[in-house]
Short mmCIF file of C-alpha atoms in Angstrom, two decimals:
data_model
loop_
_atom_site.label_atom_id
_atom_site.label_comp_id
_atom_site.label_asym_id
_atom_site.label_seq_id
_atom_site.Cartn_x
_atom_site.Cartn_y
_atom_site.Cartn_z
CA UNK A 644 6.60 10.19 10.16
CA UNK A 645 4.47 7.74 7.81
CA UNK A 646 1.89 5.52 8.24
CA UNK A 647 2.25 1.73 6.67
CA UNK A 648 -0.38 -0.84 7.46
CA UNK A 649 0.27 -4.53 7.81
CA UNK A 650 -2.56 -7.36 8.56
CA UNK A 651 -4.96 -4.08 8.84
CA UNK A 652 -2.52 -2.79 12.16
CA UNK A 653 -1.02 0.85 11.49
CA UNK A 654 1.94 1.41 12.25
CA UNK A 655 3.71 4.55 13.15
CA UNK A 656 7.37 4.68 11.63
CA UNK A 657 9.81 6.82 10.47
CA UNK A 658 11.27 4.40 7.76
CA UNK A 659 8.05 2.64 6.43
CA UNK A 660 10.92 0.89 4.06
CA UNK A 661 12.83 -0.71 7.23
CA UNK A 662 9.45 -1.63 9.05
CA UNK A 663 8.13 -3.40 5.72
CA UNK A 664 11.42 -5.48 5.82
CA UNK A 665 11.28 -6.26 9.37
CA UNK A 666 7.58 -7.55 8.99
CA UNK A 667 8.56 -9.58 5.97
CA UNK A 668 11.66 -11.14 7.07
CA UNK A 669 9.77 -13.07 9.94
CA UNK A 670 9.02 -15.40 6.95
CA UNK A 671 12.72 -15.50 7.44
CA UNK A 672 12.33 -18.11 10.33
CA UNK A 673 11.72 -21.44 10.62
CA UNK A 674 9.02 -21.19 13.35
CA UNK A 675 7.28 -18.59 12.12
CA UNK A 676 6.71 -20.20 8.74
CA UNK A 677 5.83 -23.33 10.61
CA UNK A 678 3.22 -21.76 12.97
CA UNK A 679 1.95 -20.27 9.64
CA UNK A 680 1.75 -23.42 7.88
CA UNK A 681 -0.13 -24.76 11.41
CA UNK A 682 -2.73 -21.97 11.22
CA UNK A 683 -3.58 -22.61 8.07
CA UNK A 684 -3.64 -26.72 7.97
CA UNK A 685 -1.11 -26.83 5.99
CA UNK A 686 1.18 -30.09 6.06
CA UNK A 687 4.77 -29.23 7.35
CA UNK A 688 7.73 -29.77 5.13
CA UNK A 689 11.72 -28.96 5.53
CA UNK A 690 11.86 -28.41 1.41
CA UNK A 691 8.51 -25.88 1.41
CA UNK A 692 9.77 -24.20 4.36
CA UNK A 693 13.40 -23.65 3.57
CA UNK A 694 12.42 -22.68 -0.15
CA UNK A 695 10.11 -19.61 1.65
CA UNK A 696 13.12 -18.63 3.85
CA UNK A 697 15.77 -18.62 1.29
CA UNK A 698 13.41 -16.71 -1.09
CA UNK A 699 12.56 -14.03 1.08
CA UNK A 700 16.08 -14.26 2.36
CA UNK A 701 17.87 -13.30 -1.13
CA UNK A 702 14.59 -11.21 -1.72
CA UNK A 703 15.88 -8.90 0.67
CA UNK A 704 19.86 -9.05 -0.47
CA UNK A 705 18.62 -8.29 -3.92
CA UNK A 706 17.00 -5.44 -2.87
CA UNK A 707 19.64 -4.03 -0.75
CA UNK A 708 22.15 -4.47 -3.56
CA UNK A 709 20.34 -2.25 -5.50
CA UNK A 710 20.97 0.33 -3.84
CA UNK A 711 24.09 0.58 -3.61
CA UNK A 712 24.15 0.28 -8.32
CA UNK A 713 23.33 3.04 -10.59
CA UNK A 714 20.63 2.24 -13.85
CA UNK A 715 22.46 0.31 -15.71
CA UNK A 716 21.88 -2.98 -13.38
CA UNK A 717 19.50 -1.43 -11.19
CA UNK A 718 16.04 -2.67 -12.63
CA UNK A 719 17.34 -6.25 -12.84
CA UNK A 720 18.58 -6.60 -9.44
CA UNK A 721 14.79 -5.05 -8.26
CA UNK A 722 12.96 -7.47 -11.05
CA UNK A 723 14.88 -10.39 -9.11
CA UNK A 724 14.32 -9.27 -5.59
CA UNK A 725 10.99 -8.64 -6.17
CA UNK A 726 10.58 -12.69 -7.96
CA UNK A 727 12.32 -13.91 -4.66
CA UNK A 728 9.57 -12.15 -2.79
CA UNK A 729 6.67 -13.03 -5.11
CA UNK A 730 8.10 -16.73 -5.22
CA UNK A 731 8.39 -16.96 -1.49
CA UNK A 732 4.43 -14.99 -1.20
CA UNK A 733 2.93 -17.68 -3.59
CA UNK A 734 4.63 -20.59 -2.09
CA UNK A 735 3.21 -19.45 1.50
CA UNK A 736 -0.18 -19.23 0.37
CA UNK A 737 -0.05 -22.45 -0.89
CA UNK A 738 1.83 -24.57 1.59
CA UNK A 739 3.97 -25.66 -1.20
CA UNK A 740 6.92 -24.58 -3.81
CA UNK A 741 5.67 -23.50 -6.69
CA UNK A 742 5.84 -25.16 -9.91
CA UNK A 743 7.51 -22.21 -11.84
CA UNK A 744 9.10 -22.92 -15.52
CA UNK A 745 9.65 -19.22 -16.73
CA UNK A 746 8.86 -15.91 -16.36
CA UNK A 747 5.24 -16.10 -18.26
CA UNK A 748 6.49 -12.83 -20.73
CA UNK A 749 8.34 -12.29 -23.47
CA UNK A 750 10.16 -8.86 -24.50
CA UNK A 751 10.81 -7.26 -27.70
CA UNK A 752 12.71 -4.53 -27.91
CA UNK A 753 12.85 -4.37 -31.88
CA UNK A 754 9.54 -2.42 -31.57
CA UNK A 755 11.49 0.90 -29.68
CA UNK A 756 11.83 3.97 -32.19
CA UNK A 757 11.82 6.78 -30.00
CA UNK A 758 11.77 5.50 -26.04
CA UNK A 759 12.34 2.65 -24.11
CA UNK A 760 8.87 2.01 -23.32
CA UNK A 761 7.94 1.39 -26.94
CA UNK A 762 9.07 -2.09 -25.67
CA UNK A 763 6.56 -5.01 -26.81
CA UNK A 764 5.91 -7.62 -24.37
CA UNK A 765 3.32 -10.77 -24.55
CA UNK A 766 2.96 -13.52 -22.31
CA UNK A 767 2.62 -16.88 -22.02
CA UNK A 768 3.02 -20.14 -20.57
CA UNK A 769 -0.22 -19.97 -18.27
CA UNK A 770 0.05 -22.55 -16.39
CA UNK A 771 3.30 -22.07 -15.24
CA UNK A 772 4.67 -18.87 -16.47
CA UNK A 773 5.96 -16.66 -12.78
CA UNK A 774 3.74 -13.75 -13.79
CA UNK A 775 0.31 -15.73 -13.89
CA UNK A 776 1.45 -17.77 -10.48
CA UNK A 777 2.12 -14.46 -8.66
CA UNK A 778 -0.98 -12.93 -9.90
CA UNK A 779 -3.15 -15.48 -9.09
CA UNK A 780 -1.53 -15.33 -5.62
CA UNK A 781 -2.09 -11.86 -5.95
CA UNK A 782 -6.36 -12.56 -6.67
CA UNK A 783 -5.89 -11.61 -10.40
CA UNK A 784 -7.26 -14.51 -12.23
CA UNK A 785 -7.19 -12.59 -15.61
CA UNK A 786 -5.67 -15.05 -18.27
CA UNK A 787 -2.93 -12.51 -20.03
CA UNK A 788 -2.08 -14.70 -22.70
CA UNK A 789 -5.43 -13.97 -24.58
CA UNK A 790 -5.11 -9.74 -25.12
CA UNK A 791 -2.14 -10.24 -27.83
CA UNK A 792 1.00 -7.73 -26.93
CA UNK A 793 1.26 -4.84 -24.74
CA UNK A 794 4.16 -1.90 -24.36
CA UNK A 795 5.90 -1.12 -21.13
CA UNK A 796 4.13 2.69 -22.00
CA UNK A 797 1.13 0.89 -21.02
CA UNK A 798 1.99 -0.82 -17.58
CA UNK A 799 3.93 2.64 -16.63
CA UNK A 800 0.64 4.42 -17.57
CA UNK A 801 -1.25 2.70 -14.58
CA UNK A 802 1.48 3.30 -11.73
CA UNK A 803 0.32 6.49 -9.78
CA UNK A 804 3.57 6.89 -8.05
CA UNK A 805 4.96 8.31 -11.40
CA UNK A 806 1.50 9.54 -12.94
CA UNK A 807 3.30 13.33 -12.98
CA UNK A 808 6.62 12.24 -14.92
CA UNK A 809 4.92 10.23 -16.71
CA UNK A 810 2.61 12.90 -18.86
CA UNK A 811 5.81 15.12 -19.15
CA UNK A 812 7.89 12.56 -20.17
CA UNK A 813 5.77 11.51 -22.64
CA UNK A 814 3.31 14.60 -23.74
CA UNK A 815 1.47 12.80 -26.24
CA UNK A 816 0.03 10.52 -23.46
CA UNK A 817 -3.02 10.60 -21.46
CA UNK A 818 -1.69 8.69 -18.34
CA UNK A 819 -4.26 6.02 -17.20
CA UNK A 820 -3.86 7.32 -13.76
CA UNK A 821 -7.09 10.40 -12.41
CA UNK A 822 -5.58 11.85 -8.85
CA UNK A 823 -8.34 13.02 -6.99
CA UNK A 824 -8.60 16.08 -4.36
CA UNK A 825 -11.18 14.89 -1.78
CA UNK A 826 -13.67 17.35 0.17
CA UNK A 827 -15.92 17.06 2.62
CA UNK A 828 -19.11 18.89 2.08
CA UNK A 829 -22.41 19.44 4.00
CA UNK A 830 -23.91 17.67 1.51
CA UNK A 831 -21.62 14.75 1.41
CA UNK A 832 -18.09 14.30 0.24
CA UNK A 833 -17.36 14.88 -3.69
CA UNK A 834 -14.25 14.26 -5.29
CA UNK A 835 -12.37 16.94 -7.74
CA UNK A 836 -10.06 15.90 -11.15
CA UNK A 837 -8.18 18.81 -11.92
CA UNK A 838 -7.44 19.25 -15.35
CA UNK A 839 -6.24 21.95 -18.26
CA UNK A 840 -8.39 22.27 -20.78
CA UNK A 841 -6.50 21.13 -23.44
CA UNK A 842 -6.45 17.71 -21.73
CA UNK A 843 -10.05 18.11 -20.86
CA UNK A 844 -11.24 15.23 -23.98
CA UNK A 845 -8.70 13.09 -22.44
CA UNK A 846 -9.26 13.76 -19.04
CA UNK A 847 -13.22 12.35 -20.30
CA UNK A 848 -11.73 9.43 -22.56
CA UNK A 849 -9.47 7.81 -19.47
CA UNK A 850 -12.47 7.97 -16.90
CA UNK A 851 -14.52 6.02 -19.63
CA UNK A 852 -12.09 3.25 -19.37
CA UNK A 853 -12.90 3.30 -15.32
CA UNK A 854 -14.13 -0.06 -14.52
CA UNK A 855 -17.62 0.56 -12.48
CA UNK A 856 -17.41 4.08 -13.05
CA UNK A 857 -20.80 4.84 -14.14
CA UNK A 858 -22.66 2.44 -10.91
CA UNK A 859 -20.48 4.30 -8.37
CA UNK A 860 -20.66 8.21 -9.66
CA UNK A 861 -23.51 10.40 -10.78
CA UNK A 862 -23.13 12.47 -14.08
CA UNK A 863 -19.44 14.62 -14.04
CA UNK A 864 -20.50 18.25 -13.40
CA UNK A 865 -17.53 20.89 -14.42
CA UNK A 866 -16.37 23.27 -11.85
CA UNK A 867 -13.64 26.25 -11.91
CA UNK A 868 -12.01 27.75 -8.91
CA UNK A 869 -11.14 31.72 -8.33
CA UNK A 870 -7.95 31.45 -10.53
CA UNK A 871 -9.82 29.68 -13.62
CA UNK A 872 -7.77 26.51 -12.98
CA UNK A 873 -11.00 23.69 -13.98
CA UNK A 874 -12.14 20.56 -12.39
CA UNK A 875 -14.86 17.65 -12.71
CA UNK A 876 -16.55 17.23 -10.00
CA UNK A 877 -17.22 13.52 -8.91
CA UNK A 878 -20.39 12.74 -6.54
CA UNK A 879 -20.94 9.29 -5.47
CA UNK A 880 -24.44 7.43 -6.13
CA UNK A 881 -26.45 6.52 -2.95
CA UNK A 882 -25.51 2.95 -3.21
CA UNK A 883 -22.42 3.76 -5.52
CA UNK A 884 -19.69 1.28 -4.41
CA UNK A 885 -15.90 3.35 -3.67
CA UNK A 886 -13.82 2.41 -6.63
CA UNK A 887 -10.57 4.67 -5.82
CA UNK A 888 -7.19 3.48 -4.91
CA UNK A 889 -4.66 4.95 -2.39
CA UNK A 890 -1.33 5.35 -3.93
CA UNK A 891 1.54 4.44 -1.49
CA UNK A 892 2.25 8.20 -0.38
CA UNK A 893 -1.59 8.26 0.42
CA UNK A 894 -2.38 10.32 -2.63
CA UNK A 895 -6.44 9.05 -3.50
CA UNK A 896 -6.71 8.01 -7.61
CA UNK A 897 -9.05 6.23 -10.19
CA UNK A 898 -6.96 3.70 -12.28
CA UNK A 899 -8.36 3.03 -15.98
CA UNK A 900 -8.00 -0.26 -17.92
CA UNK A 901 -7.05 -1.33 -21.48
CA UNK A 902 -8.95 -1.96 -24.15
CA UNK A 903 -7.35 -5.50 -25.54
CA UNK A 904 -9.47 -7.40 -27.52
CA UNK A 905 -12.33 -5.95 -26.94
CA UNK A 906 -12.19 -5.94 -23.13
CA UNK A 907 -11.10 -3.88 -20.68
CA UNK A 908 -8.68 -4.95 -18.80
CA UNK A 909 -7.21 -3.36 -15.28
CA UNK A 910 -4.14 -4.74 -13.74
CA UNK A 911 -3.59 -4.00 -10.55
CA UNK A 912 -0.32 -1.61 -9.17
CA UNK A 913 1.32 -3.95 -8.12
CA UNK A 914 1.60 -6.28 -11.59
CA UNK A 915 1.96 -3.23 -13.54
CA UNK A 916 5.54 -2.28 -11.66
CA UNK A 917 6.49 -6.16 -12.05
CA UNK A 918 6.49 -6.34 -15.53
CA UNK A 919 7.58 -2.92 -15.78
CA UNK A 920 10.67 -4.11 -13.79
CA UNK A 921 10.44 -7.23 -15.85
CA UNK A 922 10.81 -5.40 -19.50
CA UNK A 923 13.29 -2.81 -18.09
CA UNK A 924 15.86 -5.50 -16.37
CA UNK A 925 15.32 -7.53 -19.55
CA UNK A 926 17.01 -4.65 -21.79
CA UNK A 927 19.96 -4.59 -19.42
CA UNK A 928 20.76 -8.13 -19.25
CA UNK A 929 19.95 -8.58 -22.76
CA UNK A 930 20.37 -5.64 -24.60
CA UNK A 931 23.12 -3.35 -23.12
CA UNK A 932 23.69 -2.32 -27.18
CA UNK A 933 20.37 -0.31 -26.27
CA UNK A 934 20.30 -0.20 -22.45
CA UNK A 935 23.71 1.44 -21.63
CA UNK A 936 23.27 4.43 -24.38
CA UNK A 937 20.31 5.06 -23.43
CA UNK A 938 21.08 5.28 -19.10
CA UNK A 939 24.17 7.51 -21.00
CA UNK A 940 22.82 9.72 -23.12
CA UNK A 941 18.91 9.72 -22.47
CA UNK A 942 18.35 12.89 -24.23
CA UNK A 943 14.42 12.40 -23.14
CA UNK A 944 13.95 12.60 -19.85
CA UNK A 945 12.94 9.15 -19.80
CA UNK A 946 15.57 8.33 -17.49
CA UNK A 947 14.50 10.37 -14.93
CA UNK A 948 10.87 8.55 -15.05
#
Protein backbone atom coordinates (compact mmCIF):
# COMPACT_ATOMS: atom_id res chain seq x y z
CA UNK A 1 0.00 0.00 0.00
CA UNK A 2 1.48 3.55 -1.13
CA UNK A 3 1.06 6.82 -0.21
CA UNK A 4 0.32 9.63 -3.14
CA UNK A 5 -0.54 13.15 -2.13
CA UNK A 6 -2.84 15.42 -4.05
CA UNK A 7 -3.73 19.27 -3.05
CA UNK A 8 -1.45 18.35 0.20
CA UNK A 9 -4.38 15.34 1.18
CA UNK A 10 -2.66 11.74 1.48
CA UNK A 11 -4.12 9.28 0.26
CA UNK A 12 -3.98 5.67 1.09
CA UNK A 13 -4.11 3.39 -2.16
CA UNK A 14 -3.09 0.37 -3.46
CA UNK A 15 -2.68 1.60 -7.16
CA UNK A 16 -1.26 5.20 -6.66
CA UNK A 17 -1.32 4.96 -10.77
CA UNK A 18 -5.32 4.46 -10.86
CA UNK A 19 -5.91 7.09 -7.98
CA UNK A 20 -3.64 9.75 -9.92
CA UNK A 21 -5.98 9.13 -12.98
CA UNK A 22 -9.10 9.30 -11.12
CA UNK A 23 -8.01 12.73 -9.52
CA UNK A 24 -6.99 14.03 -12.91
CA UNK A 25 -9.79 13.01 -15.00
CA UNK A 26 -12.26 15.28 -12.94
CA UNK A 27 -10.75 17.92 -15.31
CA UNK A 28 -12.59 15.52 -17.48
CA UNK A 29 -15.97 17.31 -16.70
CA UNK A 30 -17.58 20.14 -17.67
CA UNK A 31 -18.59 21.33 -14.15
CA UNK A 32 -15.69 20.70 -12.55
CA UNK A 33 -13.59 22.75 -14.94
CA UNK A 34 -16.24 25.39 -14.69
CA UNK A 35 -16.36 25.60 -10.85
CA UNK A 36 -12.53 25.79 -11.31
CA UNK A 37 -12.58 28.51 -13.69
CA UNK A 38 -15.30 30.24 -10.96
CA UNK A 39 -12.81 29.88 -8.09
CA UNK A 40 -10.32 31.36 -9.71
CA UNK A 41 -12.19 34.47 -11.63
CA UNK A 42 -11.65 33.18 -14.52
CA UNK A 43 -14.16 34.10 -17.49
CA UNK A 44 -16.12 30.93 -18.66
CA UNK A 45 -15.75 29.71 -22.18
CA UNK A 46 -17.20 26.45 -24.19
CA UNK A 47 -13.73 26.53 -26.49
CA UNK A 48 -11.24 26.83 -23.13
CA UNK A 49 -13.23 24.35 -21.41
CA UNK A 50 -13.73 21.68 -24.01
CA UNK A 51 -9.95 22.12 -25.15
CA UNK A 52 -9.01 21.09 -21.14
CA UNK A 53 -11.41 18.09 -21.34
CA UNK A 54 -10.40 16.71 -24.60
CA UNK A 55 -6.70 17.16 -23.59
CA UNK A 56 -6.80 15.42 -20.51
CA UNK A 57 -9.25 13.11 -22.16
CA UNK A 58 -6.72 11.72 -24.97
CA UNK A 59 -4.00 12.39 -22.22
CA UNK A 60 -5.26 9.49 -20.56
CA UNK A 61 -5.94 7.16 -23.92
CA UNK A 62 -2.38 7.89 -24.82
CA UNK A 63 -1.22 6.68 -21.82
CA UNK A 64 -3.22 3.62 -21.63
CA UNK A 65 -2.17 2.70 -25.16
CA UNK A 66 1.13 2.50 -24.11
CA UNK A 67 0.82 -0.07 -22.34
CA UNK A 68 -0.43 -2.33 -24.13
CA UNK A 69 3.12 -1.47 -27.13
CA UNK A 70 6.55 -2.68 -26.67
CA UNK A 71 9.77 0.14 -27.22
CA UNK A 72 9.60 0.65 -30.42
CA UNK A 73 6.40 3.15 -30.16
CA UNK A 74 6.33 3.23 -26.58
CA UNK A 75 8.18 6.62 -25.75
CA UNK A 76 6.12 8.47 -28.38
CA UNK A 77 2.80 7.44 -27.32
CA UNK A 78 4.05 8.60 -23.41
CA UNK A 79 5.78 11.98 -25.00
CA UNK A 80 2.12 12.63 -26.45
CA UNK A 81 0.09 11.66 -23.45
CA UNK A 82 2.12 13.45 -21.34
CA UNK A 83 1.73 16.99 -24.00
CA UNK A 84 -2.12 16.29 -23.73
CA UNK A 85 -1.70 16.51 -20.00
CA UNK A 86 0.81 19.39 -19.90
CA UNK A 87 -1.44 21.23 -22.59
CA UNK A 88 -4.60 20.68 -20.66
CA UNK A 89 -2.37 21.76 -16.99
CA UNK A 90 -1.21 25.08 -18.68
CA UNK A 91 -4.45 25.92 -20.23
CA UNK A 92 -6.19 25.50 -16.64
CA UNK A 93 -3.90 27.70 -14.98
CA UNK A 94 -4.51 30.19 -17.31
CA UNK A 95 -8.21 30.19 -18.03
CA UNK A 96 -7.35 30.00 -21.61
CA UNK A 97 -5.89 27.65 -24.61
CA UNK A 98 -2.62 28.06 -25.02
CA UNK A 99 -0.95 29.64 -27.82
CA UNK A 100 1.37 26.62 -28.70
CA UNK A 101 3.33 26.63 -32.27
CA UNK A 102 5.85 23.68 -31.65
CA UNK A 103 7.46 21.68 -29.38
CA UNK A 104 10.24 24.46 -28.24
CA UNK A 105 13.30 21.56 -29.02
CA UNK A 106 15.01 20.33 -31.63
CA UNK A 107 16.79 16.73 -31.85
CA UNK A 108 19.84 15.57 -33.45
CA UNK A 109 20.60 12.33 -33.57
CA UNK A 110 23.76 12.68 -35.95
CA UNK A 111 25.71 13.34 -32.71
CA UNK A 112 25.08 9.34 -31.32
CA UNK A 113 28.42 7.18 -31.62
CA UNK A 114 28.04 4.78 -29.02
CA UNK A 115 24.33 5.22 -27.20
CA UNK A 116 21.21 6.69 -27.73
CA UNK A 117 21.60 9.32 -25.28
CA UNK A 118 24.51 10.90 -27.13
CA UNK A 119 21.39 12.57 -28.71
CA UNK A 120 21.84 16.55 -29.10
CA UNK A 121 18.90 18.57 -28.42
CA UNK A 122 18.51 22.63 -28.28
CA UNK A 123 15.55 24.60 -27.97
CA UNK A 124 13.83 27.28 -29.13
CA UNK A 125 10.96 29.24 -30.03
CA UNK A 126 10.46 30.91 -26.45
CA UNK A 127 7.63 32.38 -26.69
CA UNK A 128 5.72 29.74 -27.91
CA UNK A 129 7.71 26.64 -28.08
CA UNK A 130 5.38 23.64 -25.69
CA UNK A 131 8.42 23.06 -23.50
CA UNK A 132 8.85 26.78 -22.22
CA UNK A 133 4.74 27.09 -21.87
CA UNK A 134 4.65 23.92 -19.69
CA UNK A 135 7.55 24.98 -17.70
CA UNK A 136 6.50 28.18 -16.97
CA UNK A 137 3.22 26.53 -15.88
CA UNK A 138 5.37 24.36 -14.11
CA UNK A 139 7.22 27.76 -12.07
CA UNK A 140 10.45 27.28 -14.17
CA UNK A 141 11.01 30.58 -15.71
CA UNK A 142 14.57 29.59 -16.89
CA UNK A 143 14.91 30.80 -20.61
CA UNK A 144 16.48 27.37 -22.29
CA UNK A 145 17.21 28.82 -25.45
CA UNK A 146 20.31 30.72 -24.04
CA UNK A 147 22.66 27.45 -22.62
CA UNK A 148 23.43 26.26 -26.43
CA UNK A 149 22.74 22.22 -26.78
CA UNK A 150 22.31 19.59 -24.31
CA UNK A 151 22.32 15.45 -24.63
CA UNK A 152 19.49 13.29 -23.47
CA UNK A 153 22.68 11.73 -21.08
CA UNK A 154 22.19 14.89 -19.36
CA UNK A 155 18.32 15.12 -18.65
CA UNK A 156 18.51 11.13 -17.76
CA UNK A 157 21.35 12.09 -15.34
CA UNK A 158 18.89 14.19 -13.11
CA UNK A 159 15.89 11.56 -12.91
CA UNK A 160 16.33 9.66 -9.52
CA UNK A 161 13.93 7.00 -10.43
CA UNK A 162 16.72 5.51 -12.69
CA UNK A 163 19.85 7.07 -10.78
CA UNK A 164 21.02 3.08 -10.23
CA UNK A 165 20.77 1.99 -14.07
CA UNK A 166 21.85 4.86 -14.95
CA UNK A 167 25.72 4.67 -13.50
CA UNK A 168 25.80 0.97 -14.74
CA UNK A 169 24.58 1.66 -17.89
CA UNK A 170 26.83 4.18 -18.46
CA UNK A 171 30.12 3.64 -16.08
CA UNK A 172 31.93 6.53 -17.21
CA UNK A 173 29.18 8.78 -15.66
CA UNK A 174 28.80 10.42 -12.42
CA UNK A 175 24.90 10.54 -12.31
CA UNK A 176 23.70 14.04 -11.18
CA UNK A 177 21.46 12.33 -8.78
CA UNK A 178 23.11 11.95 -4.43
CA UNK A 179 20.43 9.39 -2.63
CA UNK A 180 20.58 10.07 0.84
CA UNK A 181 20.08 7.58 3.99
CA UNK A 182 18.45 9.79 6.68
CA UNK A 183 19.04 9.31 10.61
CA UNK A 184 17.83 10.65 13.41
CA UNK A 185 20.35 11.45 16.03
CA UNK A 186 20.35 12.92 19.59
CA UNK A 187 22.04 15.56 18.27
CA UNK A 188 19.83 16.26 15.36
CA UNK A 189 19.20 14.46 12.14
CA UNK A 190 22.30 14.10 9.58
CA UNK A 191 22.08 12.76 6.30
CA UNK A 192 24.60 9.88 4.84
CA UNK A 193 25.90 9.63 0.81
CA UNK A 194 27.20 6.34 0.46
CA UNK A 195 29.84 6.01 -1.87
CA UNK A 196 32.99 3.63 -3.16
CA UNK A 197 35.94 5.15 -3.11
CA UNK A 198 36.77 5.14 -6.46
CA UNK A 199 33.75 7.42 -7.06
CA UNK A 200 34.62 9.34 -3.99
CA UNK A 201 36.15 12.70 -6.40
CA UNK A 202 32.94 12.42 -8.14
CA UNK A 203 30.79 11.81 -5.43
CA UNK A 204 32.61 15.62 -4.24
CA UNK A 205 32.41 17.13 -7.91
CA UNK A 206 28.33 16.44 -8.30
CA UNK A 207 27.52 17.91 -4.72
CA UNK A 208 29.52 21.08 -5.90
CA UNK A 209 27.06 21.52 -8.62
CA UNK A 210 24.19 21.45 -5.65
CA UNK A 211 22.41 24.64 -5.91
CA UNK A 212 22.42 26.16 -2.12
CA UNK A 213 24.49 23.49 -0.97
CA UNK A 214 27.01 25.29 0.95
CA UNK A 215 24.01 27.84 2.99
CA UNK A 216 22.07 24.67 3.95
CA UNK A 217 25.05 22.06 5.09
CA UNK A 218 28.07 22.45 7.30
CA UNK A 219 31.53 21.13 6.04
CA UNK A 220 31.13 17.11 4.63
CA UNK A 221 32.79 15.01 7.39
CA UNK A 222 33.74 11.25 6.05
CA UNK A 223 32.41 8.36 7.92
CA UNK A 224 32.86 4.37 7.47
CA UNK A 225 30.60 1.76 8.89
CA UNK A 226 31.73 -1.85 10.50
CA UNK A 227 32.12 -3.42 6.97
CA UNK A 228 34.42 -0.44 5.52
CA UNK A 229 31.60 0.49 3.10
CA UNK A 230 32.26 4.85 3.32
CA UNK A 231 29.92 7.69 3.58
CA UNK A 232 29.80 11.67 3.82
CA UNK A 233 28.11 12.71 6.35
CA UNK A 234 25.71 15.75 5.74
CA UNK A 235 24.66 18.07 8.87
CA UNK A 236 22.37 20.85 8.28
CA UNK A 237 23.32 24.61 9.32
CA UNK A 238 21.14 26.15 12.12
CA UNK A 239 19.26 28.23 9.70
CA UNK A 240 20.31 25.94 6.67
CA UNK A 241 17.19 25.85 4.40
CA UNK A 242 16.17 21.73 3.31
CA UNK A 243 17.25 21.49 -0.25
CA UNK A 244 16.47 17.57 -0.85
CA UNK A 245 13.89 16.12 -3.07
CA UNK A 246 11.65 13.02 -2.54
CA UNK A 247 11.79 10.77 -5.46
CA UNK A 248 8.34 9.23 -6.30
CA UNK A 249 9.01 5.81 -4.37
CA UNK A 250 9.86 8.15 -1.35
CA UNK A 251 13.57 7.56 -1.70
CA UNK A 252 15.18 11.28 -0.15
CA UNK A 253 18.03 12.81 -2.92
CA UNK A 254 20.09 16.03 -3.75
CA UNK A 255 19.72 16.84 -7.53
CA UNK A 256 22.85 18.77 -9.14
CA UNK A 257 22.66 21.26 -12.05
CA UNK A 258 24.59 21.94 -15.30
CA UNK A 259 27.11 24.03 -15.94
CA UNK A 260 25.89 25.81 -19.45
CA UNK A 261 27.34 28.89 -20.12
CA UNK A 262 28.67 29.60 -17.23
CA UNK A 263 25.62 28.96 -15.04
CA UNK A 264 24.27 26.38 -13.34
CA UNK A 265 21.35 25.32 -14.29
CA UNK A 266 18.78 22.68 -12.42
CA UNK A 267 15.73 21.49 -14.15
CA UNK A 268 13.36 20.13 -12.25
CA UNK A 269 12.18 16.03 -12.47
CA UNK A 270 9.60 16.55 -14.00
CA UNK A 271 11.11 18.59 -17.33
CA UNK A 272 13.98 16.35 -17.33
CA UNK A 273 11.59 13.04 -18.11
CA UNK A 274 9.67 15.37 -20.76
CA UNK A 275 12.32 15.99 -22.92
CA UNK A 276 13.76 12.77 -22.21
CA UNK A 277 10.44 11.36 -23.58
CA UNK A 278 10.64 14.12 -26.11
CA UNK A 279 14.27 13.03 -27.69
CA UNK A 280 13.47 9.29 -27.28
CA UNK A 281 9.83 9.38 -29.17
CA UNK A 282 11.57 11.68 -31.66
CA UNK A 283 14.08 8.75 -32.77
CA UNK A 284 11.11 6.45 -33.27
CA UNK A 285 8.97 8.54 -35.32
CA UNK A 286 11.83 9.89 -37.10
CA UNK A 287 14.55 7.69 -37.11
CA UNK A 288 13.43 3.98 -36.98
CA UNK A 289 16.91 3.42 -39.30
CA UNK A 290 18.43 3.96 -35.65
CA UNK A 291 15.50 3.38 -33.27
CA UNK A 292 14.34 -0.18 -34.27
CA UNK A 293 18.12 -1.73 -34.24
CA UNK A 294 18.81 -0.40 -31.44
CA UNK A 295 15.20 -1.67 -29.25
CA UNK A 296 16.60 -5.09 -31.38
CA UNK A 297 19.86 -5.55 -30.75
CA UNK A 298 20.83 -3.10 -27.80
CA UNK A 299 23.96 -4.84 -27.02
CA UNK A 300 24.36 -2.06 -24.02
CA UNK A 301 22.04 -2.37 -21.65
CA UNK A 302 20.72 0.86 -22.55
CA UNK A 303 17.50 -0.57 -23.27
CA UNK A 304 16.87 -1.75 -20.10
CA UNK A 305 17.47 1.99 -18.63
Amino acid sequence: KKVIKMNEDKIFTENPESELWRELLQYSYKANVERYFKDHSFAISDKVTDSIIGSFLQAYEYYKASTNTNLQISPLLLYYGTTNLLFGMSSLFAGEISVIHNHGMKPNASTIKDYIAETSVTFENPQHGGIHIYAKALGYNDDLTQYGNWSLMEFLASIAEISADYKKCYSQNCSNILMLDIFNTPNGKIEKIYFDSKDYSDILDVASNVEGIDKSYLRFQNGKDRDGTEYLILRHKMAGKDISKVSFSGQPYLQAGHIKNGKLITIPTILNMYIALFVMGSLCRYHPEIWSPFVLNDMTGEKLL
